[in-house]
Each structure stands twice: as structure tokens, then as C-alpha cells.
CSV table of N, CA and C in Angstrom, one decimal:
chain,number,residue,atom,x,y,z
A,1,MET,N,-14.9,-117.1,-90.5
A,1,MET,CA,-13.5,-117.2,-90.3
A,1,MET,C,-13.2,-118.3,-89.3
A,2,ILE,N,-12.3,-119.2,-89.6
A,2,ILE,CA,-11.9,-120.2,-88.6
A,2,ILE,C,-10.8,-119.6,-87.8
A,3,THR,N,-10.9,-119.9,-86.5
A,3,THR,CA,-9.9,-119.3,-85.6
A,3,THR,C,-9.3,-120.5,-84.7
A,4,LEU,N,-8.0,-120.6,-84.6
A,4,LEU,CA,-7.4,-121.5,-83.7
A,4,LEU,C,-6.8,-120.7,-82.5
A,5,TYR,N,-7.3,-121.1,-81.4
A,5,TYR,CA,-6.9,-120.4,-80.1
A,5,TYR,C,-5.9,-121.3,-79.4
A,6,GLY,N,-4.9,-120.7,-78.8
A,6,GLY,CA,-3.9,-121.4,-78.0
A,6,GLY,C,-2.7,-120.7,-77.7
A,7,ILE,N,-1.6,-121.4,-77.5
A,7,ILE,CA,-0.3,-120.8,-77.2
A,7,ILE,C,0.7,-121.3,-78.2
A,8,LYS,N,1.5,-120.4,-78.8
A,8,LYS,CA,2.3,-120.8,-79.9
A,8,LYS,C,3.3,-121.9,-79.6
A,9,ALA,N,3.9,-122.0,-78.5
A,9,ALA,CA,5.0,-122.9,-78.2
A,9,ALA,C,4.5,-124.3,-77.8
A,10,CYS,N,3.2,-124.5,-77.6
A,10,CYS,CA,2.7,-125.8,-77.2
A,10,CYS,C,2.8,-126.9,-78.3
A,11,ASP,N,3.3,-128.1,-77.9
A,11,ASP,CA,3.4,-129.2,-78.8
A,11,ASP,C,2.1,-129.6,-79.5
A,12,THR,N,1.0,-129.6,-78.7
A,12,THR,CA,-0.3,-130.0,-79.3
A,12,THR,C,-0.7,-128.9,-80.3
A,13,MET,N,-0.4,-127.7,-80.0
A,13,MET,CA,-0.8,-126.6,-80.9
A,13,MET,C,0.0,-126.8,-82.2
A,14,LYS,N,1.2,-127.2,-82.1
A,14,LYS,CA,2.0,-127.4,-83.3
A,14,LYS,C,1.4,-128.5,-84.2
A,15,LYS,N,0.9,-129.6,-83.6
A,15,LYS,CA,0.3,-130.7,-84.3
A,15,LYS,C,-1.0,-130.2,-85.0
A,16,ALA,N,-1.8,-129.4,-84.3
A,16,ALA,CA,-3.0,-128.9,-84.9
A,16,ALA,C,-2.7,-127.9,-86.0
A,17,ARG,N,-1.7,-127.1,-85.9
A,17,ARG,CA,-1.4,-126.1,-86.9
A,17,ARG,C,-0.9,-126.9,-88.2
A,18,THR,N,-0.1,-127.9,-87.9
A,18,THR,CA,0.5,-128.7,-89.0
A,18,THR,C,-0.7,-129.4,-89.8
A,19,TRP,N,-1.6,-129.9,-89.0
A,19,TRP,CA,-2.7,-130.6,-89.7
A,19,TRP,C,-3.5,-129.6,-90.5
A,20,LEU,N,-3.8,-128.5,-90.0
A,20,LEU,CA,-4.6,-127.5,-90.7
A,20,LEU,C,-3.8,-127.0,-92.0
A,21,ASP,N,-2.5,-126.8,-91.8
A,21,ASP,CA,-1.7,-126.3,-93.0
A,21,ASP,C,-1.7,-127.4,-94.0
A,22,GLU,N,-1.5,-128.7,-93.6
A,22,GLU,CA,-1.4,-129.8,-94.6
A,22,GLU,C,-2.7,-130.0,-95.3
A,23,HIS,N,-3.8,-129.7,-94.7
A,23,HIS,CA,-5.1,-129.9,-95.3
A,23,HIS,C,-5.7,-128.6,-96.0
A,24,GLY,N,-4.8,-127.6,-96.1
A,24,GLY,CA,-5.2,-126.4,-96.8
A,24,GLY,C,-6.3,-125.6,-96.1
A,25,VAL,N,-6.4,-125.7,-94.8
A,25,VAL,CA,-7.5,-125.0,-94.1
A,25,VAL,C,-6.9,-123.6,-93.7
A,26,ASP,N,-7.6,-122.5,-94.2
A,26,ASP,CA,-7.3,-121.2,-93.9
A,26,ASP,C,-7.8,-120.8,-92.5
A,27,TYR,N,-7.0,-120.3,-91.6
A,27,TYR,CA,-7.4,-120.0,-90.3
A,27,TYR,C,-6.6,-118.8,-89.7
A,28,ALA,N,-7.2,-118.2,-88.7
A,28,ALA,CA,-6.5,-117.1,-88.0
A,28,ALA,C,-6.0,-117.8,-86.7
A,29,PHE,N,-4.8,-117.4,-86.2
A,29,PHE,CA,-4.3,-117.9,-85.0
A,29,PHE,C,-4.4,-116.8,-83.9
A,30,HIS,N,-5.0,-117.2,-82.8
A,30,HIS,CA,-5.1,-116.3,-81.6
A,30,HIS,C,-4.3,-116.8,-80.5
A,31,ASP,N,-3.2,-116.2,-80.2
A,31,ASP,CA,-2.3,-116.6,-79.1
A,31,ASP,C,-2.8,-115.9,-77.8
A,32,TYR,N,-3.5,-116.7,-76.9
A,32,TYR,CA,-4.0,-116.0,-75.8
A,32,TYR,C,-3.0,-115.7,-74.7
A,33,LYS,N,-1.8,-116.0,-74.9
A,33,LYS,CA,-0.8,-115.5,-74.0
A,33,LYS,C,-0.4,-114.1,-74.4
A,34,LYS,N,-0.4,-113.8,-75.7
A,34,LYS,CA,-0.1,-112.5,-76.1
A,34,LYS,C,-1.3,-111.6,-76.2
A,35,GLU,N,-2.4,-112.2,-76.7
A,35,GLU,CA,-3.6,-111.4,-77.0
A,35,GLU,C,-4.7,-111.5,-75.9
A,36,SER,N,-4.5,-112.3,-74.9
A,36,SER,CA,-5.5,-112.5,-73.8
A,36,SER,C,-6.7,-113.2,-74.4
A,37,ILE,N,-7.7,-113.5,-73.6
A,37,ILE,CA,-8.9,-114.0,-74.0
A,37,ILE,C,-10.0,-113.5,-73.1
A,38,ASP,N,-11.1,-113.1,-73.7
A,38,ASP,CA,-12.1,-112.4,-72.9
A,38,ASP,C,-13.1,-113.4,-72.2
A,39,ALA,N,-13.8,-113.0,-71.2
A,39,ALA,CA,-14.7,-113.8,-70.5
A,39,ALA,C,-15.9,-114.3,-71.3
A,40,VAL,N,-16.2,-113.5,-72.3
A,40,VAL,CA,-17.4,-113.8,-73.2
A,40,VAL,C,-17.0,-115.1,-74.0
A,41,HIS,N,-15.8,-115.2,-74.5
A,41,HIS,CA,-15.4,-116.4,-75.2
A,41,HIS,C,-15.4,-117.6,-74.2
A,42,LEU,N,-14.7,-117.4,-73.1
A,42,LEU,CA,-14.6,-118.5,-72.2
A,42,LEU,C,-15.9,-119.0,-71.7
A,43,ARG,N,-16.9,-118.1,-71.4
A,43,ARG,CA,-18.2,-118.5,-70.9
A,43,ARG,C,-18.9,-119.3,-72.0
A,44,ALA,N,-18.8,-118.8,-73.3
A,44,ALA,CA,-19.5,-119.5,-74.4
A,44,ALA,C,-18.9,-120.9,-74.5
A,45,TRP,N,-17.6,-121.0,-74.4
A,45,TRP,CA,-16.9,-122.3,-74.5
A,45,TRP,C,-17.3,-123.3,-73.4
A,46,CYS,N,-17.4,-122.7,-72.2
A,46,CYS,CA,-17.8,-123.5,-71.0
A,46,CYS,C,-19.3,-123.9,-71.2
A,47,THR,N,-20.1,-123.1,-71.7
A,47,THR,CA,-21.5,-123.4,-72.0
A,47,THR,C,-21.6,-124.6,-73.0
A,48,GLU,N,-20.8,-124.5,-74.0
A,48,GLU,CA,-20.8,-125.6,-75.0
A,48,GLU,C,-20.1,-126.9,-74.6
A,49,HIS,N,-19.1,-126.8,-73.8
A,49,HIS,CA,-18.3,-128.0,-73.5
A,49,HIS,C,-18.2,-128.3,-72.0
A,50,GLY,N,-18.5,-127.3,-71.1
A,50,GLY,CA,-18.3,-127.5,-69.7
A,50,GLY,C,-17.0,-127.0,-69.3
A,51,TRP,N,-16.9,-126.4,-68.1
A,51,TRP,CA,-15.6,-125.9,-67.7
A,51,TRP,C,-14.6,-127.0,-67.4
A,52,GLU,N,-15.2,-128.2,-67.1
A,52,GLU,CA,-14.4,-129.4,-66.7
A,52,GLU,C,-13.5,-129.8,-67.9
A,53,THR,N,-14.1,-129.6,-69.1
A,53,THR,CA,-13.3,-129.9,-70.4
A,53,THR,C,-12.3,-128.8,-70.7
A,54,LEU,N,-12.7,-127.6,-70.5
A,54,LEU,CA,-11.9,-126.5,-70.9
A,54,LEU,C,-10.7,-126.2,-70.0
A,55,LEU,N,-10.9,-126.4,-68.7
A,55,LEU,CA,-9.9,-126.1,-67.7
A,55,LEU,C,-8.9,-127.2,-67.6
A,56,ASN,N,-7.6,-127.0,-68.0
A,56,ASN,CA,-6.6,-128.0,-68.0
A,56,ASN,C,-6.1,-128.2,-66.5
A,57,ARG,N,-6.6,-129.2,-65.9
A,57,ARG,CA,-6.2,-129.4,-64.5
A,57,ARG,C,-5.0,-130.4,-64.4
A,58,LYS,N,-4.5,-130.8,-65.5
A,58,LYS,CA,-3.3,-131.7,-65.5
A,58,LYS,C,-2.0,-131.0,-65.7
A,59,GLY,N,-2.1,-129.7,-66.1
A,59,GLY,CA,-0.9,-129.0,-66.4
A,59,GLY,C,-0.2,-128.4,-65.2
A,60,THR,N,1.0,-128.0,-65.4
A,60,THR,CA,1.8,-127.5,-64.2
A,60,THR,C,1.2,-126.2,-63.7
A,61,THR,N,0.7,-125.4,-64.5
A,61,THR,CA,0.1,-124.1,-64.0
A,61,THR,C,-1.0,-124.4,-63.0
A,62,PHE,N,-1.9,-125.3,-63.3
A,62,PHE,CA,-2.9,-125.6,-62.3
A,62,PHE,C,-2.4,-126.3,-61.1
A,63,ARG,N,-1.5,-127.2,-61.3
A,63,ARG,CA,-0.9,-127.9,-60.1
A,63,ARG,C,-0.2,-127.0,-59.2
A,64,LYS,N,0.3,-125.9,-59.7
A,64,LYS,CA,1.1,-124.9,-58.8
A,64,LYS,C,0.2,-124.0,-58.0
A,65,LEU,N,-1.1,-124.0,-58.3
A,65,LEU,CA,-2.1,-123.1,-57.6
A,65,LEU,C,-2.1,-123.5,-56.1
A,66,ASP,N,-2.5,-122.5,-55.3
A,66,ASP,CA,-2.8,-122.8,-53.9
A,66,ASP,C,-3.9,-123.8,-53.8
A,67,ASP,N,-4.0,-124.6,-52.8
A,67,ASP,CA,-5.1,-125.6,-52.6
A,67,ASP,C,-6.4,-124.9,-52.6
A,68,ALA,N,-6.5,-123.7,-52.0
A,68,ALA,CA,-7.8,-123.0,-52.0
A,68,ALA,C,-8.3,-122.7,-53.3
A,69,ASP,N,-7.4,-122.4,-54.3
A,69,ASP,CA,-7.8,-122.0,-55.6
A,69,ASP,C,-8.3,-123.3,-56.4
A,70,LYS,N,-7.8,-124.4,-56.0
A,70,LYS,CA,-8.2,-125.7,-56.7
A,70,LYS,C,-9.5,-126.2,-56.2
A,71,LYS,N,-10.1,-125.7,-55.1
A,71,LYS,CA,-11.3,-126.2,-54.5
A,71,LYS,C,-12.5,-125.4,-54.9
A,72,ASP,N,-13.6,-126.1,-54.9
A,72,ASP,CA,-14.9,-125.5,-55.1
A,72,ASP,C,-15.0,-124.7,-56.4
A,73,ILE,N,-14.5,-125.3,-57.5
A,73,ILE,CA,-14.5,-124.7,-58.8
A,73,ILE,C,-15.9,-124.8,-59.4
A,74,ASP,N,-16.4,-123.7,-59.9
A,74,ASP,CA,-17.6,-123.7,-60.7
A,74,ASP,C,-17.2,-122.9,-62.0
A,75,THR,N,-18.2,-122.7,-62.8
A,75,THR,CA,-18.0,-122.0,-64.1
A,75,THR,C,-17.3,-120.6,-63.9
A,76,ASP,N,-17.8,-119.8,-63.0
A,76,ASP,CA,-17.3,-118.5,-62.8
A,76,ASP,C,-15.8,-118.5,-62.3
A,77,LYS,N,-15.6,-119.4,-61.3
A,77,LYS,CA,-14.2,-119.5,-60.8
A,77,LYS,C,-13.3,-120.1,-61.9
A,78,ALA,N,-13.7,-121.0,-62.7
A,78,ALA,CA,-12.9,-121.6,-63.8
A,78,ALA,C,-12.6,-120.5,-64.8
A,79,ILE,N,-13.5,-119.7,-65.1
A,79,ILE,CA,-13.3,-118.6,-66.1
A,79,ILE,C,-12.3,-117.6,-65.5
A,80,ALA,N,-12.4,-117.2,-64.3
A,80,ALA,CA,-11.5,-116.3,-63.6
A,80,ALA,C,-10.1,-116.9,-63.6
A,81,LEU,N,-10.0,-118.2,-63.3
A,81,LEU,CA,-8.6,-118.8,-63.3
A,81,LEU,C,-8.0,-118.8,-64.7
A,82,MET,N,-8.8,-119.1,-65.7
A,82,MET,CA,-8.3,-119.2,-67.1
A,82,MET,C,-8.0,-117.8,-67.6
A,83,GLN,N,-8.7,-116.8,-67.2
A,83,GLN,CA,-8.3,-115.5,-67.7
A,83,GLN,C,-7.0,-115.0,-67.0
A,84,ALA,N,-6.9,-115.3,-65.8
A,84,ALA,CA,-5.7,-115.0,-65.0
A,84,ALA,C,-4.4,-115.8,-65.5
A,85,ASN,N,-4.7,-117.0,-65.9
A,85,ASN,CA,-3.6,-117.9,-66.3
A,85,ASN,C,-4.0,-118.6,-67.6
A,86,PRO,N,-3.8,-118.0,-68.8
A,86,PRO,CA,-4.2,-118.6,-70.0
A,86,PRO,C,-3.6,-120.0,-70.3
A,87,SER,N,-2.5,-120.3,-69.6
A,87,SER,CA,-1.9,-121.7,-69.8
A,87,SER,C,-2.9,-122.7,-69.2
A,88,MET,N,-3.9,-122.4,-68.5
A,88,MET,CA,-4.8,-123.3,-67.9
A,88,MET,C,-5.9,-123.7,-68.9
A,89,ILE,N,-6.0,-123.0,-70.0
A,89,ILE,CA,-7.0,-123.3,-71.0
A,89,ILE,C,-6.5,-124.5,-71.8
A,90,LYS,N,-7.3,-125.6,-71.9
A,90,LYS,CA,-6.9,-126.7,-72.7
A,90,LYS,C,-6.8,-126.3,-74.1
A,91,ARG,N,-5.8,-126.8,-74.8
A,91,ARG,CA,-5.5,-126.3,-76.1
A,91,ARG,C,-5.3,-127.5,-77.1
A,92,PRO,N,-5.6,-127.1,-78.3
A,92,PRO,CA,-6.1,-125.9,-78.8
A,92,PRO,C,-7.6,-125.9,-78.7
A,93,VAL,N,-8.2,-124.7,-78.9
A,93,VAL,CA,-9.6,-124.5,-79.2
A,93,VAL,C,-9.7,-124.1,-80.6
A,94,LEU,N,-10.4,-124.9,-81.4
A,94,LEU,CA,-10.6,-124.5,-82.8
A,94,LEU,C,-12.1,-124.1,-83.0
A,95,ASP,N,-12.3,-122.9,-83.4
A,95,ASP,CA,-13.6,-122.4,-83.7
A,95,ASP,C,-13.8,-122.4,-85.2
A,96,THR,N,-14.7,-123.3,-85.7
A,96,THR,CA,-14.9,-123.4,-87.1
A,96,THR,C,-16.1,-122.5,-87.5
A,97,GLY,N,-16.7,-121.8,-86.6
A,97,GLY,CA,-17.9,-121.0,-86.9
A,97,GLY,C,-19.1,-121.7,-86.5
A,98,SER,N,-19.2,-123.0,-86.7
A,98,SER,CA,-20.4,-123.8,-86.4
A,98,SER,C,-20.2,-124.6,-85.1
A,99,GLN,N,-18.9,-124.8,-84.8
A,99,GLN,CA,-18.6,-125.6,-83.6
A,99,GLN,C,-17.2,-125.3,-83.1
A,100,ARG,N,-17.0,-125.6,-81.8
A,100,ARG,CA,-15.7,-125.4,-81.2
A,100,ARG,C,-15.2,-126.8,-80.8
A,101,LEU,N,-13.9,-127.1,-81.2
A,101,LEU,CA,-13.3,-128.4,-80.8
A,101,LEU,C,-12.2,-128.0,-79.8
A,102,VAL,N,-12.2,-128.8,-78.7
A,102,VAL,CA,-11.3,-128.5,-77.6
A,102,VAL,C,-10.3,-129.7,-77.5
A,103,GLY,N,-9.1,-129.4,-77.7
A,103,GLY,CA,-8.0,-130.4,-77.8
A,103,GLY,C,-7.8,-130.8,-79.3
A,104,PHE,N,-6.9,-131.6,-79.6
A,104,PHE,CA,-6.6,-132.0,-80.9
A,104,PHE,C,-6.5,-133.5,-81.1
A,105,LYS,N,-7.3,-134.0,-82.1
A,105,LYS,CA,-7.2,-135.4,-82.6
A,105,LYS,C,-7.4,-135.2,-84.0
A,106,PRO,N,-6.5,-135.8,-84.9
A,106,PRO,CA,-6.7,-135.7,-86.3
A,106,PRO,C,-8.1,-136.1,-86.8
A,107,GLU,N,-8.7,-137.1,-86.2
A,107,GLU,CA,-10.0,-137.6,-86.7
A,107,GLU,C,-11.1,-136.5,-86.4
A,108,TRP,N,-10.9,-135.8,-85.3
A,108,TRP,CA,-11.9,-134.7,-85.0
A,108,TRP,C,-11.8,-133.6,-86.1
A,109,TYR,N,-10.6,-133.2,-86.4
A,109,TYR,CA,-10.4,-132.2,-87.4
A,109,TYR,C,-10.9,-132.7,-88.8
A,110,ALA,N,-10.6,-134.0,-89.1
A,110,ALA,CA,-11.0,-134.5,-90.4
A,110,ALA,C,-12.6,-134.5,-90.5
A,111,SER,N,-13.2,-134.9,-89.4
A,111,SER,CA,-14.7,-134.9,-89.4
A,111,SER,C,-15.2,-133.4,-89.5
A,112,ALA,N,-14.6,-132.5,-88.8
A,112,ALA,CA,-15.1,-131.1,-88.9
A,112,ALA,C,-14.9,-130.5,-90.2
A,113,PHE,N,-13.9,-130.9,-91.0
A,113,PHE,CA,-13.7,-130.4,-92.3
A,113,PHE,C,-14.0,-131.4,-93.4
A,114,ASP,N,-14.7,-132.5,-93.0
A,114,ASP,CA,-15.1,-133.5,-94.0
A,114,ASP,C,-14.0,-133.9,-94.9
A,115,THR,N,-12.9,-134.3,-94.3
A,115,THR,CA,-11.7,-134.8,-95.1
A,115,THR,C,-11.4,-136.2,-94.5
A,116,ASN,N,-10.5,-136.8,-95.2
A,116,ASN,CA,-9.9,-138.1,-94.7
A,116,ASN,C,-8.7,-137.7,-93.9
A,117,ALA,N,-8.6,-138.2,-92.7
A,117,ALA,CA,-7.5,-137.8,-91.8
A,117,ALA,C,-6.2,-138.0,-92.5
């Protein structure tokens, strides 16, 4: 089962969902603002891509953190921050079963599903 993880109202999420719908890809949507996300998923994603890729440090949620929370980030601290603030998880995360794609670019999705963008 293909799962798209993210937040419903995000513009990038809308682009990813539109791409999947237009290409007939059947997927489940997991809204981690409503459904949360467990540390097991976050740890696996961090292992695959690195916390530096997964933690959105450009967003307003991260920028509003206390300076102490922004310092000395490692995998465990990044996971704790993302669990406490799901808006800090870069989106979308698309789990195809064989790989996870972090972020959205039409060419990545086309390659993952072996289609022409």
C-alpha cells in the first residue's frame, strides 16, 4: 500500500496529491496533524534520508522555537521535535513500499512510478 504522509492544507501536499490522482496512483493519505506520527516511522525515515532532510528548518514552526531547541540537534532530538510539532516534518513523505520520497518534484514521482512526468 502506498501512503502519502503530510498535512492536508499544505500547498506542496496539494501538488503531490494532484500528481498522484492525475496519474491514477492509488494511495492512502496519513495526516500527521490529525493522526500523529510515531517515532518508529520517523526513525526509519531519518535512517533512510537523515534527519537533516526530514526536519524542515525553513518553516515558521521551527523558526519560532527557542534558540536552545534549535541547537545541538541530533537524530533523537530531531525526532522529538517532529513528534511534538508535526509541521516541522518536511512534506510530503511518500512511502511507495520500496522507498520513501521526501518532498515533491514531479520527476521524482514519475521515476518512482515509471511514468512520464
